Amino acid sequence: MSLTWRPLTLDDMPRLAETFAAAELVDPIHEHHSAEDLAEVMSSPNVDLPTATTSAWDGETLVAYGLLRRRDAANPAHMVRVETLVHPEYRDDAIAAHLTAWFEETGKEIHAKSFPDAPLELHAATNTRQRWLTDVLVGSGYAHARWIVDMRADLGAIPPVKPLPEEFPLVAYDEKYEELTLRSRNETFADHWGSTEQSPEAWRHLVVGGKDFQPDLSFLLLSPSRDRVVAMVLSVFFASDAAATGVKDLYVSHVATDAGLRGRGIAGALLGHTLVEAKAKGFQRASLNVDQDNSHRALGVYERVGFSEYQRWAGYVKPVPT
């Protein structure tokens, strides 16, 4: 088979959406992407389309893609994100070898331009249903490092909500809190596995400025002087998923609490408040994902407010000499 390889462009997003849809039929991971969704991802400040993407074409059919997402910091390693997908009808050793070699060579080039003095690691994730991709990664030297759990909550059956602490003002997200929420995110996620500091540009594009962000269902607890975010729950609504499934699902993208306030049930109370508000606005379900070995015992927090596991992802890491 002769394939044409080239970087992706934004004009390719309708074809890439078709490839995702074809893969979902074979490896159902409960994700549905429109061309607009994918264009937003590809326009991230952490992605350079001409140098950090590749795609394989069989005539007019996009049969595979690869993307490397550089990070905003290296602490201590530069953990470059690997994202990829191959159409089910084109999964063979040749395409696997091309992609895995491209990840390493291009990863080195990206790394040399950003954090050349830090160690380089390639980080990838596969759903347990994506067996072919898992075998490709393991076969090329990626080692299993973590389990990531996807969880859902039926908003028609959530437990009673605990009261929020009165000393911290509750507000819905507003642009004036953008800097404060980023500071809170970077501080509270600093010890999370695979996490690095996020830049203001990436925070705005990927989170609070994204087209699917729901400010009215994103809540903050402020310090009494209102100069810090001491806890937050940020939420997203993916219209493409709702169109495909018929279920209005609120995706909780961030849950954070200041280190000094952990153990008081604040995260659970704020998340429970968010679920109640989401139900009132017509949402039927909420979802999120969590590191199974999260050092803050977040898995238990989410279970207590009504979430339960429905699928898993494996995190894989490959150190690359530079």
PDB file of C-alpha atoms in Angstrom:
ATOM      1  CA  MET A   1       0.000   0.000   0.000  1.00  0.00           C
ATOM      2  CA  SER A   2       1.349   3.417  -0.965  1.00  0.00           C
ATOM      3  CA  LEU A   3       0.361   6.216   1.392  1.00  0.00           C
ATOM      4  CA  THR A   4       1.128   9.918   1.199  1.00  0.00           C
ATOM      5  CA  TRP A   5       2.463  11.451   4.414  1.00  0.00           C
ATOM      6  CA  ARG A   6       2.255  15.168   5.165  1.00  0.00           C
ATOM      7  CA  PRO A   7       1.514  17.592   8.028  1.00  0.00           C
ATOM      8  CA  LEU A   8      -2.087  18.315   8.863  1.00  0.00           C
ATOM      9  CA  THR A   9      -3.798  21.597   7.995  1.00  0.00           C
ATOM     10  CA  LEU A  10      -6.985  23.037   9.412  1.00  0.00           C
ATOM     11  CA  ASP A  11      -8.680  22.248   6.112  1.00  0.00           C
ATOM     12  CA  ASP A  12      -8.183  18.544   6.915  1.00  0.00           C
ATOM     13  CA  MET A  13     -10.401  18.596   9.998  1.00  0.00           C
ATOM     14  CA  PRO A  14     -13.575  17.265   8.291  1.00  0.00           C
ATOM     15  CA  ARG A  15     -11.589  14.240   7.053  1.00  0.00           C
ATOM     16  CA  LEU A  16     -10.021  13.735  10.485  1.00  0.00           C
ATOM     17  CA  ALA A  17     -13.480  13.804  12.087  1.00  0.00           C
ATOM     18  CA  GLU A  18     -14.503  11.003   9.689  1.00  0.00           C
ATOM     19  CA  THR A  19     -11.491   8.940  10.776  1.00  0.00           C
ATOM     20  CA  PHE A  20     -12.413   9.401  14.438  1.00  0.00           C
ATOM     21  CA  ALA A  21     -15.974   8.308  13.687  1.00  0.00           C
ATOM     22  CA  ALA A  22     -14.749   5.175  11.871  1.00  0.00           C
ATOM     23  CA  ALA A  23     -12.498   4.275  14.816  1.00  0.00           C
ATOM     24  CA  GLU A  24     -15.327   4.839  17.322  1.00  0.00           C
ATOM     25  CA  LEU A  25     -17.375   2.119  15.601  1.00  0.00           C
ATOM     26  CA  VAL A  26     -14.604  -0.436  16.212  1.00  0.00           C
ATOM     27  CA  ASP A  27     -13.037   0.854  19.450  1.00  0.00           C
ATOM     28  CA  PRO A  28     -15.882   2.667  21.238  1.00  0.00           C
ATOM     29  CA  ILE A  29     -14.243   5.114  23.646  1.00  0.00           C
ATOM     30  CA  HIS A  30     -17.312   7.363  23.950  1.00  0.00           C
ATOM     31  CA  GLU A  31     -15.786  10.365  22.193  1.00  0.00           C
ATOM     32  CA  HIS A  32     -17.333  12.182  19.243  1.00  0.00           C
ATOM     33  CA  HIS A  33     -15.523  14.999  17.485  1.00  0.00           C
ATOM     34  CA  SER A  34     -16.755  17.521  14.955  1.00  0.00           C
ATOM     35  CA  ALA A  35     -14.418  19.271  12.535  1.00  0.00           C
ATOM     36  CA  GLU A  36     -14.845  22.414  14.638  1.00  0.00           C
ATOM     37  CA  ASP A  37     -13.821  20.531  17.797  1.00  0.00           C
ATOM     38  CA  LEU A  38     -10.665  19.234  16.162  1.00  0.00           C
ATOM     39  CA  ALA A  39      -9.782  22.620  14.674  1.00  0.00           C
ATOM     40  CA  GLU A  40      -9.811  24.121  18.155  1.00  0.00           C
ATOM     41  CA  VAL A  41      -7.472  21.382  19.421  1.00  0.00           C
ATOM     42  CA  MET A  42      -5.116  21.829  16.480  1.00  0.00           C
ATOM     43  CA  SER A  43      -5.024  25.602  16.965  1.00  0.00           C
ATOM     44  CA  SER A  44      -3.623  25.264  20.487  1.00  0.00           C
ATOM     45  CA  PRO A  45      -0.554  27.407  21.227  1.00  0.00           C
ATOM     46  CA  ASN A  46       1.223  24.154  22.200  1.00  0.00           C
ATOM     47  CA  VAL A  47       0.798  22.652  18.727  1.00  0.00           C
ATOM     48  CA  ASP A  48       2.644  23.686  15.575  1.00  0.00           C
ATOM     49  CA  LEU A  49       0.806  22.093  12.659  1.00  0.00           C
ATOM     50  CA  PRO A  50       3.633  22.228  10.078  1.00  0.00           C
ATOM     51  CA  THR A  51       6.276  20.687  12.343  1.00  0.00           C
ATOM     52  CA  ALA A  52       4.417  18.770  15.072  1.00  0.00           C
ATOM     53  CA  THR A  53       1.757  16.872  13.097  1.00  0.00           C
ATOM     54  CA  THR A  54       1.774  14.199  10.444  1.00  0.00           C
ATOM     55  CA  SER A  55      -0.970  12.415   8.540  1.00  0.00           C
ATOM     56  CA  ALA A  56      -1.270   9.502   6.114  1.00  0.00           C
ATOM     57  CA  TRP A  57      -3.525   9.660   3.084  1.00  0.00           C
ATOM     58  CA  ASP A  58      -4.867   7.010   0.738  1.00  0.00           C
ATOM     59  CA  GLY A  59      -6.082   9.251  -2.045  1.00  0.00           C
ATOM     60  CA  GLU A  60      -8.654  11.521  -0.432  1.00  0.00           C
ATOM     61  CA  THR A  61      -9.016   9.355   2.680  1.00  0.00           C
ATOM     62  CA  LEU A  62      -7.157  10.414   5.830  1.00  0.00           C
ATOM     63  CA  VAL A  63      -6.135   7.081   7.336  1.00  0.00           C
ATOM     64  CA  ALA A  64      -3.867   8.121  10.235  1.00  0.00           C
ATOM     65  CA  TYR A  65      -2.551  11.103  12.104  1.00  0.00           C
ATOM     66  CA  GLY A  66       0.064  11.861  14.727  1.00  0.00           C
ATOM     67  CA  LEU A  67       0.453  14.946  16.883  1.00  0.00           C
ATOM     68  CA  LEU A  68       3.059  16.011  19.427  1.00  0.00           C
ATOM     69  CA  ARG A  69       2.091  18.607  21.988  1.00  0.00           C
ATOM     70  CA  ARG A  70       4.981  20.402  23.654  1.00  0.00           C
ATOM     71  CA  ARG A  71       4.598  21.433  27.279  1.00  0.00           C
ATOM     72  CA  ASP A  72       4.825  24.880  28.867  1.00  0.00           C
ATOM     73  CA  ALA A  73       7.402  23.731  31.394  1.00  0.00           C
ATOM     74  CA  ALA A  74       9.841  20.914  32.064  1.00  0.00           C
ATOM     75  CA  ASN A  75       9.866  19.927  35.717  1.00  0.00           C
ATOM     76  CA  PRO A  76      12.079  18.035  35.663  1.00  0.00           C
ATOM     77  CA  ALA A  77      11.406  16.268  32.342  1.00  0.00           C
ATOM     78  CA  HIS A  78       9.826  17.654  29.188  1.00  0.00           C
ATOM     79  CA  MET A  79       6.780  15.385  28.932  1.00  0.00           C
ATOM     80  CA  VAL A  80       5.744  15.731  25.291  1.00  0.00           C
ATOM     81  CA  ARG A  81       2.204  14.527  24.656  1.00  0.00           C
ATOM     82  CA  VAL A  82       1.669  11.962  21.906  1.00  0.00           C
ATOM     83  CA  GLU A  83      -1.751  11.858  20.227  1.00  0.00           C
ATOM     84  CA  THR A  84      -2.543   9.500  17.370  1.00  0.00           C
ATOM     85  CA  LEU A  85      -5.244   7.487  15.627  1.00  0.00           C
ATOM     86  CA  VAL A  86      -5.258   5.000  12.728  1.00  0.00           C
ATOM     87  CA  HIS A  87      -8.314   4.064  10.689  1.00  0.00           C
ATOM     88  CA  PRO A  88      -9.324   0.467  11.541  1.00  0.00           C
ATOM     89  CA  GLU A  89      -8.913  -0.671   7.919  1.00  0.00           C
ATOM     90  CA  TYR A  90      -5.298   0.532   7.718  1.00  0.00           C
ATOM     91  CA  ARG A  91      -3.740  -0.801  10.916  1.00  0.00           C
ATOM     92  CA  ASP A  92      -0.579  -2.687   9.992  1.00  0.00           C
ATOM     93  CA  ASP A  93       3.085  -2.914  10.980  1.00  0.00           C
ATOM     94  CA  ALA A  94       4.254  -0.432   8.354  1.00  0.00           C
ATOM     95  CA  ILE A  95       2.010   2.404   9.480  1.00  0.00           C
ATOM     96  CA  ALA A  96       2.822   1.634  13.134  1.00  0.00           C
ATOM     97  CA  ALA A  97       6.557   1.764  12.444  1.00  0.00           C
ATOM     98  CA  HIS A  98       6.256   5.039  10.560  1.00  0.00           C
ATOM     99  CA  LEU A  99       4.311   6.718  13.354  1.00  0.00           C
ATOM    100  CA  THR A 100       6.467   5.521  16.247  1.00  0.00           C
ATOM    101  CA  ALA A 101       9.657   6.564  14.450  1.00  0.00           C
ATOM    102  CA  TRP A 102       8.122   9.955  13.672  1.00  0.00           C
ATOM    103  CA  PHE A 103       7.172  10.458  17.339  1.00  0.00           C
ATOM    104  CA  GLU A 104      10.767  10.011  18.442  1.00  0.00           C
ATOM    105  CA  GLU A 105      12.511  12.009  15.741  1.00  0.00           C
ATOM    106  CA  THR A 106      10.037  14.880  15.789  1.00  0.00           C
ATOM    107  CA  GLY A 107       9.896  14.774  19.587  1.00  0.00           C
ATOM    108  CA  LYS A 108      13.644  15.369  19.683  1.00  0.00           C
ATOM    109  CA  GLU A 109      13.310  18.332  17.326  1.00  0.00           C
ATOM    110  CA  ILE A 110      10.522  19.934  19.363  1.00  0.00           C
ATOM    111  CA  HIS A 111      12.419  19.289  22.563  1.00  0.00           C
ATOM    112  CA  ALA A 112      15.625  20.869  21.231  1.00  0.00           C
ATOM    113  CA  LYS A 113      13.739  24.102  20.509  1.00  0.00           C
ATOM    114  CA  SER A 114      12.038  24.314  23.902  1.00  0.00           C
ATOM    115  CA  PHE A 115      13.820  22.557  26.801  1.00  0.00           C
ATOM    116  CA  PRO A 116      17.103  21.151  25.444  1.00  0.00           C
ATOM    117  CA  ASP A 117      18.708  20.842  28.889  1.00  0.00           C
ATOM    118  CA  ALA A 118      15.893  18.720  30.355  1.00  0.00           C
ATOM    119  CA  PRO A 119      15.286  14.983  29.895  1.00  0.00           C
ATOM    120  CA  LEU A 120      12.756  14.118  27.185  1.00  0.00           C
ATOM    121  CA  GLU A 121       9.803  11.784  27.739  1.00  0.00           C
ATOM    122  CA  LEU A 122       7.036  10.863  25.324  1.00  0.00           C
ATOM    123  CA  HIS A 123       3.673  10.460  27.091  1.00  0.00           C
ATOM    124  CA  ALA A 124       0.764   8.638  25.452  1.00  0.00           C
ATOM    125  CA  ALA A 125      -2.581   7.276  26.644  1.00  0.00           C
ATOM    126  CA  THR A 126      -4.754   4.492  25.282  1.00  0.00           C
ATOM    127  CA  ASN A 127      -8.231   3.362  26.218  1.00  0.00           C
ATOM    128  CA  THR A 128      -8.446  -0.284  27.259  1.00  0.00           C
ATOM    129  CA  ARG A 129     -10.517  -0.870  24.116  1.00  0.00           C
ATOM    130  CA  GLN A 130      -7.731   0.444  21.874  1.00  0.00           C
ATOM    131  CA  ARG A 131      -5.807  -2.838  21.869  1.00  0.00           C
ATOM    132  CA  TRP A 132      -3.984  -2.324  18.558  1.00  0.00           C
ATOM    133  CA  LEU A 133      -2.582   1.041  19.597  1.00  0.00           C
ATOM    134  CA  THR A 134      -1.636  -0.314  23.010  1.00  0.00           C
ATOM    135  CA  ASP A 135       0.329  -3.141  21.382  1.00  0.00           C
ATOM    136  CA  VAL A 136       2.073  -0.651  19.080  1.00  0.00           C
ATOM    137  CA  LEU A 137       3.206   1.530  21.973  1.00  0.00           C
ATOM    138  CA  VAL A 138       4.346  -1.329  24.178  1.00  0.00           C
ATOM    139  CA  GLY A 139       6.136  -2.935  21.238  1.00  0.00           C
ATOM    140  CA  SER A 140       8.098   0.246  20.601  1.00  0.00           C
ATOM    141  CA  GLY A 141       9.277   0.658  24.183  1.00  0.00           C
ATOM    142  CA  TYR A 142       6.561   2.609  25.994  1.00  0.00           C
ATOM    143  CA  ALA A 143       6.069   1.458  29.583  1.00  0.00           C
ATOM    144  CA  HIS A 144       2.791   1.491  31.478  1.00  0.00           C
ATOM    145  CA  ALA A 145       2.919   4.189  34.172  1.00  0.00           C
ATOM    146  CA  ARG A 146      -0.599   5.024  35.322  1.00  0.00           C
ATOM    147  CA  TRP A 147      -4.297   4.221  35.198  1.00  0.00           C
ATOM    148  CA  ILE A 148      -6.699   7.071  34.404  1.00  0.00           C
ATOM    149  CA  VAL A 149     -10.331   6.407  35.323  1.00  0.00           C
ATOM    150  CA  ASP A 150     -13.285   7.904  33.462  1.00  0.00           C
ATOM    151  CA  MET A 151     -16.267   8.396  35.773  1.00  0.00           C
ATOM    152  CA  ARG A 152     -19.928   9.315  35.331  1.00  0.00           C
ATOM    153  CA  ALA A 153     -22.716  10.516  37.611  1.00  0.00           C
ATOM    154  CA  ASP A 154     -26.431  10.182  36.895  1.00  0.00           C
ATOM    155  CA  LEU A 155     -27.803  13.588  37.845  1.00  0.00           C
ATOM    156  CA  GLY A 156     -31.151  12.020  38.639  1.00  0.00           C
ATOM    157  CA  ALA A 157     -29.600  10.047  41.484  1.00  0.00           C
ATOM    158  CA  ILE A 158     -26.941  12.222  43.113  1.00  0.00           C
ATOM    159  CA  PRO A 159     -26.478  12.001  46.908  1.00  0.00           C
ATOM    160  CA  PRO A 160     -27.477  14.883  49.205  1.00  0.00           C
ATOM    161  CA  VAL A 161     -25.105  17.822  48.820  1.00  0.00           C
ATOM    162  CA  LYS A 162     -23.004  18.945  51.749  1.00  0.00           C
ATOM    163  CA  PRO A 163     -23.082  22.666  52.636  1.00  0.00           C
ATOM    164  CA  LEU A 164     -20.320  24.924  51.393  1.00  0.00           C
ATOM    165  CA  PRO A 165     -18.105  26.666  53.970  1.00  0.00           C
ATOM    166  CA  GLU A 166     -19.548  30.097  54.669  1.00  0.00           C
ATOM    167  CA  GLU A 167     -16.186  31.835  55.120  1.00  0.00           C
ATOM    168  CA  PHE A 168     -15.338  31.528  51.417  1.00  0.00           C
ATOM    169  CA  PRO A 169     -17.456  33.550  48.952  1.00  0.00           C
ATOM    170  CA  LEU A 170     -19.009  31.439  46.176  1.00  0.00           C
ATOM    171  CA  VAL A 171     -18.998  32.926  42.656  1.00  0.00           C
ATOM    172  CA  ALA A 172     -19.581  31.676  39.137  1.00  0.00           C
ATOM    173  CA  TYR A 173     -16.574  31.974  36.852  1.00  0.00           C
ATOM    174  CA  ASP A 174     -15.987  35.353  35.221  1.00  0.00           C
ATOM    175  CA  GLU A 175     -13.137  36.578  33.021  1.00  0.00           C
ATOM    176  CA  LYS A 176     -11.907  38.783  35.851  1.00  0.00           C
ATOM    177  CA  TYR A 177     -10.893  35.574  37.675  1.00  0.00           C
ATOM    178  CA  GLU A 178      -8.819  34.195  34.795  1.00  0.00           C
ATOM    179  CA  GLU A 179      -5.436  34.958  36.361  1.00  0.00           C
ATOM    180  CA  LEU A 180      -6.514  33.732  39.787  1.00  0.00           C
ATOM    181  CA  THR A 181      -7.866  30.432  38.453  1.00  0.00           C
ATOM    182  CA  LEU A 182      -4.667  29.780  36.504  1.00  0.00           C
ATOM    183  CA  ARG A 183      -2.590  30.459  39.599  1.00  0.00           C
ATOM    184  CA  SER A 184      -4.756  28.038  41.583  1.00  0.00           C
ATOM    185  CA  ARG A 185      -4.506  25.407  38.857  1.00  0.00           C
ATOM    186  CA  ASN A 186      -0.727  25.620  38.665  1.00  0.00           C
ATOM    187  CA  GLU A 187      -0.313  25.470  42.439  1.00  0.00           C
ATOM    188  CA  THR A 188      -2.760  22.654  43.169  1.00  0.00           C
ATOM    189  CA  PHE A 189      -1.787  20.486  40.176  1.00  0.00           C
ATOM    190  CA  ALA A 190       1.956  20.877  40.752  1.00  0.00           C
ATOM    191  CA  ASP A 191       2.262  17.449  42.364  1.00  0.00           C
ATOM    192  CA  HIS A 192      -0.088  15.624  39.984  1.00  0.00           C
ATOM    193  CA  TRP A 193       1.503  12.903  37.891  1.00  0.00           C
ATOM    194  CA  GLY A 194       2.187  14.081  34.332  1.00  0.00           C
ATOM    195  CA  SER A 195       1.226  17.675  35.082  1.00  0.00           C
ATOM    196  CA  THR A 196       3.313  20.771  34.429  1.00  0.00           C
ATOM    197  CA  GLU A 197       2.755  24.484  34.816  1.00  0.00           C
ATOM    198  CA  GLN A 198       0.379  25.873  32.197  1.00  0.00           C
ATOM    199  CA  SER A 199       0.928  29.178  30.407  1.00  0.00           C
ATOM    200  CA  PRO A 200      -1.709  31.945  30.289  1.00  0.00           C
ATOM    201  CA  GLU A 201      -2.007  31.417  26.514  1.00  0.00           C
ATOM    202  CA  ALA A 202      -2.653  27.683  26.830  1.00  0.00           C
ATOM    203  CA  TRP A 203      -5.026  28.199  29.787  1.00  0.00           C
ATOM    204  CA  ARG A 204      -7.126  30.624  27.806  1.00  0.00           C
ATOM    205  CA  HIS A 205      -7.183  28.555  24.615  1.00  0.00           C
ATOM    206  CA  LEU A 206      -7.644  25.111  26.113  1.00  0.00           C
ATOM    207  CA  VAL A 207      -9.781  25.902  29.164  1.00  0.00           C
ATOM    208  CA  VAL A 208     -11.484  29.175  30.061  1.00  0.00           C
ATOM    209  CA  GLY A 209     -11.523  30.596  26.526  1.00  0.00           C
ATOM    210  CA  GLY A 210     -12.567  27.397  24.772  1.00  0.00           C
ATOM    211  CA  LYS A 211     -15.780  27.307  22.794  1.00  0.00           C
ATOM    212  CA  ASP A 212     -17.240  24.559  25.015  1.00  0.00           C
ATOM    213  CA  PHE A 213     -16.383  26.110  28.382  1.00  0.00           C
ATOM    214  CA  GLN A 214     -19.424  26.673  30.631  1.00  0.00           C
ATOM    215  CA  PRO A 215     -18.766  29.696  32.872  1.00  0.00           C
ATOM    216  CA  ASP A 216     -22.245  29.548  34.394  1.00  0.00           C
ATOM    217  CA  LEU A 217     -21.564  25.983  35.570  1.00  0.00           C
ATOM    218  CA  SER A 218     -18.010  26.673  36.730  1.00  0.00           C
ATOM    219  CA  PHE A 219     -17.780  27.735  40.353  1.00  0.00           C
ATOM    220  CA  LEU A 220     -15.068  29.246  42.523  1.00  0.00           C
ATOM    221  CA  LEU A 221     -14.618  29.668  46.238  1.00  0.00           C
ATOM    222  CA  LEU A 222     -12.623  32.807  46.966  1.00  0.00           C
ATOM    223  CA  SER A 223     -10.512  33.736  49.952  1.00  0.00           C
ATOM    224  CA  PRO A 224     -12.238  36.140  52.366  1.00  0.00           C
ATOM    225  CA  SER A 225     -10.208  38.992  50.847  1.00  0.00           C
ATOM    226  CA  ARG A 226     -11.197  37.766  47.342  1.00  0.00           C
ATOM    227  CA  ASP A 227      -7.605  37.811  46.142  1.00  0.00           C
ATOM    228  CA  ARG A 228      -7.233  34.020  45.753  1.00  0.00           C
ATOM    229  CA  VAL A 229      -9.208  31.093  44.411  1.00  0.00           C
ATOM    230  CA  VAL A 230      -9.173  28.524  47.213  1.00  0.00           C
ATOM    231  CA  ALA A 231     -11.296  25.925  45.403  1.00  0.00           C
ATOM    232  CA  MET A 232     -12.749  25.565  41.931  1.00  0.00           C
ATOM    233  CA  VAL A 233     -14.825  23.321  39.686  1.00  0.00           C
ATOM    234  CA  LEU A 234     -14.622  24.133  35.967  1.00  0.00           C
ATOM    235  CA  SER A 235     -17.008  22.578  33.451  1.00  0.00           C
ATOM    236  CA  VAL A 236     -17.390  21.962  29.726  1.00  0.00           C
ATOM    237  CA  PHE A 237     -20.266  20.882  27.491  1.00  0.00           C
ATOM    238  CA  PHE A 238     -19.411  18.959  24.323  1.00  0.00           C
ATOM    239  CA  ALA A 239     -22.305  19.495  21.926  1.00  0.00           C
ATOM    240  CA  SER A 240     -20.889  16.907  19.507  1.00  0.00           C
ATOM    241  CA  ASP A 241     -21.212  14.195  22.144  1.00  0.00           C
ATOM    242  CA  ALA A 242     -24.770  15.224  22.945  1.00  0.00           C
ATOM    243  CA  ALA A 243     -25.687  15.139  19.246  1.00  0.00           C
ATOM    244  CA  ALA A 244     -24.267  11.624  18.907  1.00  0.00           C
ATOM    245  CA  THR A 245     -25.614  10.136  22.141  1.00  0.00           C
ATOM    246  CA  GLY A 246     -28.767  12.107  22.918  1.00  0.00           C
ATOM    247  CA  VAL A 247     -27.452  12.664  26.451  1.00  0.00           C
ATOM    248  CA  LYS A 248     -26.656  16.103  27.811  1.00  0.00           C
ATOM    249  CA  ASP A 249     -23.453  15.494  29.760  1.00  0.00           C
ATOM    250  CA  LEU A 250     -21.497  18.092  31.733  1.00  0.00           C
ATOM    251  CA  TYR A 251     -17.786  17.324  31.636  1.00  0.00           C
ATOM    252  CA  VAL A 252     -15.927  18.497  34.741  1.00  0.00           C
ATOM    253  CA  SER A 253     -12.482  19.462  33.492  1.00  0.00           C
ATOM    254  CA  HIS A 254     -10.911  20.773  36.725  1.00  0.00           C
ATOM    255  CA  VAL A 255     -11.434  20.235  40.432  1.00  0.00           C
ATOM    256  CA  ALA A 256      -8.936  21.936  42.738  1.00  0.00           C
ATOM    257  CA  THR A 257      -8.594  22.872  46.403  1.00  0.00           C
ATOM    258  CA  ASP A 258      -5.793  24.746  48.163  1.00  0.00           C
ATOM    259  CA  ALA A 259      -3.420  22.354  49.921  1.00  0.00           C
ATOM    260  CA  GLY A 260      -4.130  23.873  53.330  1.00  0.00           C
ATOM    261  CA  LEU A 261      -7.872  23.240  53.005  1.00  0.00           C
ATOM    262  CA  ARG A 262      -7.814  19.608  51.891  1.00  0.00           C
ATOM    263  CA  GLY A 263      -9.560  17.078  54.074  1.00  0.00           C
ATOM    264  CA  ARG A 264     -12.466  19.360  54.942  1.00  0.00           C
ATOM    265  CA  GLY A 265     -14.813  18.089  52.225  1.00  0.00           C
ATOM    266  CA  ILE A 266     -14.685  21.357  50.297  1.00  0.00           C
ATOM    267  CA  ALA A 267     -14.017  19.796  46.883  1.00  0.00           C
ATOM    268  CA  GLY A 268     -16.921  17.389  47.285  1.00  0.00           C
ATOM    269  CA  ALA A 269     -19.256  20.129  48.455  1.00  0.00           C
ATOM    270  CA  LEU A 270     -18.376  22.411  45.535  1.00  0.00           C
ATOM    271  CA  LEU A 271     -18.662  19.567  43.044  1.00  0.00           C
ATOM    272  CA  GLY A 272     -21.999  18.563  44.528  1.00  0.00           C
ATOM    273  CA  HIS A 273     -23.211  22.163  44.189  1.00  0.00           C
ATOM    274  CA  THR A 274     -22.156  22.094  40.533  1.00  0.00           C
ATOM    275  CA  LEU A 275     -24.091  18.889  39.869  1.00  0.00           C
ATOM    276  CA  VAL A 276     -27.252  20.324  41.409  1.00  0.00           C
ATOM    277  CA  GLU A 277     -26.951  23.440  39.234  1.00  0.00           C
ATOM    278  CA  ALA A 278     -26.280  21.308  36.146  1.00  0.00           C
ATOM    279  CA  LYS A 279     -29.394  19.234  36.762  1.00  0.00           C
ATOM    280  CA  ALA A 280     -31.440  22.420  37.118  1.00  0.00           C
ATOM    281  CA  LYS A 281     -30.178  23.531  33.690  1.00  0.00           C
ATOM    282  CA  GLY A 282     -31.279  20.313  32.010  1.00  0.00           C
ATOM    283  CA  PHE A 283     -28.144  18.204  32.149  1.00  0.00           C
ATOM    284  CA  GLN A 284     -28.757  14.492  32.606  1.00  0.00           C
ATOM    285  CA  ARG A 285     -25.270  13.327  33.444  1.00  0.00           C
ATOM    286  CA  ALA A 286     -21.846  14.539  34.504  1.00  0.00           C
ATOM    287  CA  SER A 287     -18.449  13.017  33.730  1.00  0.00           C
ATOM    288  CA  LEU A 288     -14.800  13.502  34.629  1.00  0.00           C
ATOM    289  CA  ASN A 289     -11.533  11.594  34.726  1.00  0.00           C
ATOM    290  CA  VAL A 290      -9.058  11.047  37.516  1.00  0.00           C
ATOM    291  CA  ASP A 291      -5.674   9.466  38.108  1.00  0.00           C
ATOM    292  CA  GLN A 292      -6.386   6.254  40.026  1.00  0.00           C
ATOM    293  CA  ASP A 293      -3.379   6.928  42.269  1.00  0.00           C
ATOM    294  CA  ASN A 294      -4.052  10.638  42.726  1.00  0.00           C
ATOM    295  CA  SER A 295      -2.178  11.773  45.825  1.00  0.00           C
ATOM    296  CA  HIS A 296      -5.191  13.790  47.009  1.00  0.00           C
ATOM    297  CA  ARG A 297      -7.452  10.691  47.118  1.00  0.00           C
ATOM    298  CA  ALA A 298      -9.705  12.354  44.546  1.00  0.00           C
ATOM    299  CA  LEU A 299     -11.219   9.057  43.390  1.00  0.00           C
ATOM    300  CA  GLY A 300     -12.958   8.652  46.740  1.00  0.00           C
ATOM    301  CA  VAL A 301     -14.130  12.272  46.718  1.00  0.00           C
ATOM    302  CA  TYR A 302     -15.850  11.730  43.377  1.00  0.00           C
ATOM    303  CA  GLU A 303     -17.422   8.426  44.416  1.00  0.00           C
ATOM    304  CA  ARG A 304     -18.970  10.083  47.474  1.00  0.00           C
ATOM    305  CA  VAL A 305     -20.785  12.652  45.334  1.00  0.00           C
ATOM    306  CA  GLY A 306     -22.215  10.036  42.965  1.00  0.00           C
ATOM    307  CA  PHE A 307     -19.573   9.266  40.333  1.00  0.00           C
ATOM    308  CA  SER A 308     -18.622   5.723  39.343  1.00  0.00           C
ATOM    309  CA  GLU A 309     -16.118   4.260  36.891  1.00  0.00           C
ATOM    310  CA  TYR A 310     -17.204   3.390  33.357  1.00  0.00           C
ATOM    311  CA  GLN A 311     -13.929   3.020  31.472  1.00  0.00           C
ATOM    312  CA  ARG A 312     -10.149   3.284  31.826  1.00  0.00           C
ATOM    313  CA  TRP A 313      -7.133   4.689  30.067  1.00  0.00           C
ATOM    314  CA  ALA A 314      -3.561   3.545  30.484  1.00  0.00           C
ATOM    315  CA  GLY A 315      -0.805   6.137  30.591  1.00  0.00           C
ATOM    316  CA  TYR A 316       2.424   5.135  28.833  1.00  0.00           C
ATOM    317  CA  VAL A 317       5.849   6.779  28.997  1.00  0.00           C
ATOM    318  CA  LYS A 318       8.977   6.395  26.880  1.00  0.00           C
ATOM    319  CA  PRO A 319      12.196   8.208  27.871  1.00  0.00           C
ATOM    320  CA  VAL A 320      14.038   9.315  24.723  1.00  0.00           C
ATOM    321  CA  PRO A 321      17.788  10.017  24.753  1.00  0.00           C
ATOM    322  CA  THR A 322      18.647  13.412  23.250  1.00  0.00           C
TER     323      THR A 322
END
